mmCIF file of C-alpha atoms in Angstrom:
data_model
loop_
_atom_site.group_PDB
_atom_site.id
_atom_site.type_symbol
_atom_site.label_atom_id
_atom_site.label_comp_id
_atom_site.label_asym_id
_atom_site.label_seq_id
_atom_site.Cartn_x
_atom_site.Cartn_y
_atom_site.Cartn_z
ATOM 1 C CA MET S 461 -3.265 5.262 -0.065
ATOM 2 C CA ALA S 462 -1.589 3.807 3.001
ATOM 3 C CA GLY S 463 2.145 3.510 3.522
ATOM 4 C CA THR S 464 4.689 6.283 3.136
ATOM 5 C CA GLN S 465 8.459 6.539 3.147
ATOM 6 C CA LYS S 466 11.175 8.941 2.110
ATOM 7 C CA LEU S 467 12.362 8.346 -1.449
ATOM 8 C CA ASN S 468 16.098 8.590 -0.616
ATOM 9 C CA GLY S 469 17.240 9.110 -4.210
ATOM 10 C CA ILE S 470 16.295 5.709 -5.598
ATOM 11 C CA PRO S 471 13.900 5.124 -8.497
ATOM 12 C CA VAL S 472 10.276 4.758 -7.377
ATOM 13 C CA GLU S 473 10.040 1.305 -8.946
ATOM 14 C CA ASP S 474 12.929 0.099 -6.722
ATOM 15 C CA VAL S 475 11.300 1.085 -3.415
ATOM 16 C CA GLN S 476 11.017 -1.814 -0.988
ATOM 17 C CA TRP S 477 8.036 -1.809 1.359
ATOM 18 C CA LYS S 478 8.140 -3.164 4.905
ATOM 19 C CA ARG S 479 5.621 -5.663 6.206
ATOM 20 C CA LYS S 480 3.882 -2.992 8.317
ATOM 21 C CA GLU S 481 3.313 -0.736 5.292
ATOM 22 C CA LEU S 482 2.024 -3.617 3.163
ATOM 23 C CA GLU S 483 -0.301 -4.643 5.997
ATOM 24 C CA GLU S 484 -1.551 -1.068 6.357
ATOM 25 C CA GLN S 485 -2.277 -0.929 2.622
ATOM 26 C CA LYS S 486 -4.035 -4.298 2.731
ATOM 27 C CA PHE S 487 -6.361 -3.111 5.526
ATOM 28 C CA VAL S 488 -7.472 -0.199 3.363
ATOM 29 C CA THR S 489 -7.698 -2.216 0.130
ATOM 30 C CA ASP S 490 -9.719 -5.010 1.758
ATOM 31 C CA PHE S 491 -12.043 -2.437 3.339
ATOM 32 C CA ILE S 492 -12.660 -0.716 0.004
ATOM 33 C CA GLU S 493 -13.313 -4.037 -1.747
ATOM 34 C CA GLU S 494 -15.743 -5.049 1.001
ATOM 35 C CA ARG S 495 -17.577 -1.722 0.652
ATOM 36 C CA LEU S 496 -17.732 -2.053 -3.130
ATOM 37 C CA ASN S 497 -19.247 -5.521 -2.725
ATOM 38 C CA ARG S 498 -21.642 -4.291 -0.026
ATOM 39 C CA PHE S 499 -22.870 -1.653 -2.449
ATOM 40 C CA GLY S 500 -23.353 -4.298 -5.145
ATOM 41 C CA ILE S 501 -20.378 -3.246 -7.255
ATOM 42 C CA ALA S 502 -18.688 -6.354 -8.610
ATOM 43 C CA ASP S 503 -17.499 -4.990 -11.943
ATOM 44 C CA TYR S 504 -14.461 -2.892 -10.997
ATOM 45 C CA THR S 505 -10.763 -2.854 -11.718
ATOM 46 C CA LYS S 506 -8.064 -2.622 -9.103
ATOM 47 C CA LYS S 507 -4.528 -1.517 -9.840
ATOM 48 C CA GLY S 508 -2.018 -1.993 -7.098
ATOM 49 C CA PRO S 509 -0.627 -1.752 -4.710
ATOM 50 C CA VAL S 510 1.766 0.499 -6.589
ATOM 51 C CA SER S 511 4.308 3.088 -5.518
ATOM 52 C CA GLN S 512 3.442 6.733 -6.189
ATOM 53 C CA GLN S 513 5.988 9.542 -5.848
ATOM 54 C CA ALA S 514 4.920 12.826 -4.262
ATOM 55 C CA ALA S 515 7.841 15.266 -3.976
ATOM 56 C CA ASN S 516 10.528 13.528 -1.886
ATOM 57 C CA LEU S 517 8.113 10.909 -0.545
ATOM 58 C CA VAL S 518 6.707 7.725 -2.004
ATOM 59 C CA HIS S 519 3.319 6.316 -1.081
ATOM 60 C CA LEU S 520 1.811 2.884 -1.492
ATOM 61 C CA LYS S 521 -1.602 3.011 -3.109
ATOM 62 C CA SER S 522 -4.257 1.000 -4.886
ATOM 63 C CA VAL S 523 -6.549 2.518 -7.499
ATOM 64 C CA PHE S 524 -10.129 1.313 -7.939
ATOM 65 C CA SER S 525 -12.139 2.171 -11.041
ATOM 66 C CA PHE S 526 -15.685 1.380 -12.085
ATOM 67 C CA ASN S 527 -18.437 2.823 -14.226
ATOM 68 C CA ARG S 528 -20.288 5.349 -12.072
ATOM 69 C CA ASP S 529 -23.593 4.418 -13.736
ATOM 70 C CA ILE S 530 -23.520 1.387 -11.409
ATOM 71 C CA LEU S 531 -24.302 3.805 -8.551
ATOM 72 C CA ASN S 532 -27.693 4.685 -10.079
ATOM 73 C CA GLY S 533 -27.469 8.266 -8.838
ATOM 74 C CA LYS S 534 -26.439 7.223 -5.311
ATOM 75 C CA THR S 535 -22.960 8.778 -5.377
ATOM 76 C CA GLY S 536 -23.403 10.538 -2.029
ATOM 77 C CA GLU S 537 -24.685 7.385 -0.363
ATOM 78 C CA PHE S 538 -21.743 5.421 -1.761
ATOM 79 C CA ILE S 539 -19.236 7.978 -0.450
ATOM 80 C CA SER S 540 -20.865 7.715 2.993
ATOM 81 C CA VAL S 541 -20.502 3.926 2.914
ATOM 82 C CA LEU S 542 -16.851 4.245 1.920
ATOM 83 C CA HIS S 543 -15.685 7.149 4.094
ATOM 84 C CA PRO S 544 -13.863 7.190 6.424
ATOM 85 C CA THR S 545 -11.529 4.408 5.351
ATOM 86 C CA PRO S 546 -9.154 2.662 7.778
ATOM 87 C CA SER S 547 -6.317 4.937 6.608
ATOM 88 C CA VAL S 548 -7.866 7.810 8.576
ATOM 89 C CA CYS S 549 -10.113 6.062 11.081
ATOM 90 C CA GLY S 550 -8.994 2.511 11.801
ATOM 91 C CA LEU S 551 -10.822 -0.777 12.224
ATOM 92 C CA PRO S 552 -13.376 -1.730 13.306
ATOM 93 C CA ARG S 553 -14.604 1.612 12.031
ATOM 94 C CA ARG S 554 -17.230 2.579 14.632
ATOM 95 C CA LYS S 555 -15.090 1.536 17.594
ATOM 96 C CA ALA S 556 -11.987 3.236 16.152
ATOM 97 C CA TYR S 557 -13.976 6.407 15.403
ATOM 98 C CA GLU S 558 -15.270 6.586 18.979
ATOM 99 C CA TYR S 559 -11.779 5.944 20.365
ATOM 100 C CA ILE S 560 -10.185 8.661 18.218
ATOM 101 C CA ASN S 561 -12.891 11.124 19.271
ATOM 102 C CA SER S 562 -12.210 10.337 22.933
ATOM 103 C CA LEU S 563 -8.481 11.097 22.458
ATOM 104 C CA GLU S 564 -8.441 14.018 20.035
ATOM 105 C CA HIS S 565 -9.509 17.308 21.516
ATOM 106 C CA HIS S 566 -9.225 19.358 18.339
ATOM 107 C CA ASN S 567 -11.362 19.705 15.256
ATOM 108 C CA ARG S 568 -9.804 17.978 12.237
ATOM 109 C CA GLU S 569 -11.608 20.467 10.000
ATOM 110 C CA TYR S 570 -10.714 19.513 6.406
ATOM 111 C CA TYR S 571 -8.072 16.961 7.423
ATOM 112 C CA THR S 572 -9.210 13.428 6.581
ATOM 113 C CA GLY S 573 -12.319 14.729 4.896
ATOM 114 C CA PHE S 574 -12.892 14.187 1.221
ATOM 115 C CA LEU S 575 -12.977 16.556 -1.687
ATOM 116 C CA GLY S 576 -13.381 16.390 -5.401
ATOM 117 C CA THR S 577 -15.853 16.722 -8.207
ATOM 118 C CA VAL S 578 -19.135 14.841 -8.337
ATOM 119 C CA ASN S 579 -20.996 14.453 -11.621
ATOM 120 C CA VAL S 580 -18.995 17.095 -13.482
ATOM 121 C CA ASP S 581 -18.946 16.350 -17.212
ATOM 122 C CA ASN S 582 -20.176 12.834 -16.377
ATOM 123 C CA ASP S 583 -17.126 12.207 -14.203
ATOM 124 C CA THR S 584 -16.687 11.869 -10.441
ATOM 125 C CA ARG S 585 -13.304 12.013 -8.741
ATOM 126 C CA VAL S 586 -13.172 12.139 -4.952
ATOM 127 C CA PHE S 587 -10.024 12.065 -2.819
ATOM 128 C CA VAL S 588 -9.368 11.804 0.918
ATOM 129 C CA ASN S 589 -7.605 14.920 2.170
ATOM 130 C CA LEU S 590 -4.605 13.329 3.892
ATOM 131 C CA ARG S 591 -2.538 16.499 4.150
ATOM 132 C CA CYS S 592 -3.779 20.022 4.248
ATOM 133 C CA MET S 593 -2.852 23.515 5.325
ATOM 134 C CA LYS S 594 -5.043 26.232 6.752
ATOM 135 C CA VAL S 595 -3.847 29.762 6.002
ATOM 136 C CA LEU S 596 -4.609 32.081 8.904
ATOM 137 C CA LYS S 597 -3.914 35.769 9.433
ATOM 138 C CA ASN S 598 -0.457 35.395 11.008
ATOM 139 C CA HIS S 599 0.398 31.724 10.599
ATOM 140 C CA PHE S 600 -0.307 28.432 8.878
ATOM 141 C CA ALA S 601 -1.855 25.358 10.506
ATOM 142 C CA LEU S 602 -0.658 22.064 9.008
ATOM 143 C CA PHE S 603 -2.604 18.818 9.284
ATOM 144 C CA MET S 604 -1.124 15.382 8.590
ATOM 145 C CA GLY S 605 -0.773 12.019 10.273
ATOM 146 C CA ALA S 606 0.405 8.446 9.972
ATOM 147 C CA GLY S 607 -1.344 5.097 9.877
ATOM 148 C CA ILE S 608 -0.974 3.124 13.092
ATOM 149 C CA THR S 609 -1.131 -0.673 13.141
ATOM 150 C CA SER S 610 -0.043 -3.294 15.659
ATOM 151 C CA GLY S 611 3.269 -3.393 13.754
ATOM 152 C CA SER S 612 3.911 0.342 14.099
ATOM 153 C CA ASP S 613 7.033 1.756 15.679
ATOM 154 C CA PRO S 614 6.128 5.089 17.348
ATOM 155 C CA GLU S 615 9.416 6.766 16.381
ATOM 156 C CA SER S 616 9.059 5.666 12.745
ATOM 157 C CA GLU S 617 5.474 6.945 12.643
ATOM 158 C CA TRP S 618 6.580 10.283 14.117
ATOM 159 C CA GLU S 619 9.350 10.512 11.506
ATOM 160 C CA GLU S 620 6.865 9.718 8.723
ATOM 161 C CA THR S 621 4.595 12.505 9.964
ATOM 162 C CA ASN S 622 7.541 14.916 10.043
ATOM 163 C CA GLN S 623 8.498 13.979 6.473
ATOM 164 C CA LYS S 624 4.950 14.714 5.342
ATOM 165 C CA MET S 625 5.058 18.030 7.192
ATOM 166 C CA MET S 626 8.319 18.977 5.466
ATOM 167 C CA THR S 627 6.568 18.729 2.101
ATOM 168 C CA MET S 628 4.065 21.330 3.265
ATOM 169 C CA LEU S 629 6.765 23.495 4.861
ATOM 170 C CA ASN S 630 8.684 23.478 1.578
ATOM 171 C CA VAL S 631 5.610 24.951 -0.109
ATOM 172 C CA ILE S 632 5.456 27.700 2.527
ATOM 173 C CA ASN S 633 9.188 28.393 2.259
ATOM 174 C CA SER S 634 8.956 28.625 -1.525
ATOM 175 C CA LEU S 635 6.592 31.576 -1.084
ATOM 176 C CA ASN S 636 9.470 33.529 0.460
ATOM 177 C CA ASN S 637 11.859 32.639 -2.372
ATOM 178 C CA PRO S 638 9.989 33.094 -5.669
#
């Protein structure tokens, strides 16, 4: 998933994506396809990019599916080859990772990690944790971000991050108004 905008009351299928968002999605999609090929996985299906509604936001995503038997028991190794994707780390991956670590002075904790089920009932579903909330004794810590490309507008990226945060804040506020 890469590319987010506010839904603004229109049907999801009518959402128009800007060049920057399509480019951001293509970076991630191309990376995943390259990693699938690197791991010897040629027999997969790709759906997308498609728009996916999440509360008052819509995201641009592509879905990849393949038979996990292709991994020959190397699910963990495959996840390591795939993660982190450009949506949370950038490209080229090693250089971007080192650059982010030189700038960020906080621990991302669960943010941008992955979670899911591995080999449960012969099924594996793993997702990148793009938004999360840590519940502490007297407050909540929210984690979210935006994808930055050469076509990014800093104010638009900040607004996108705020829109994502509002989704989490709405969950917190709903706890006060059952």
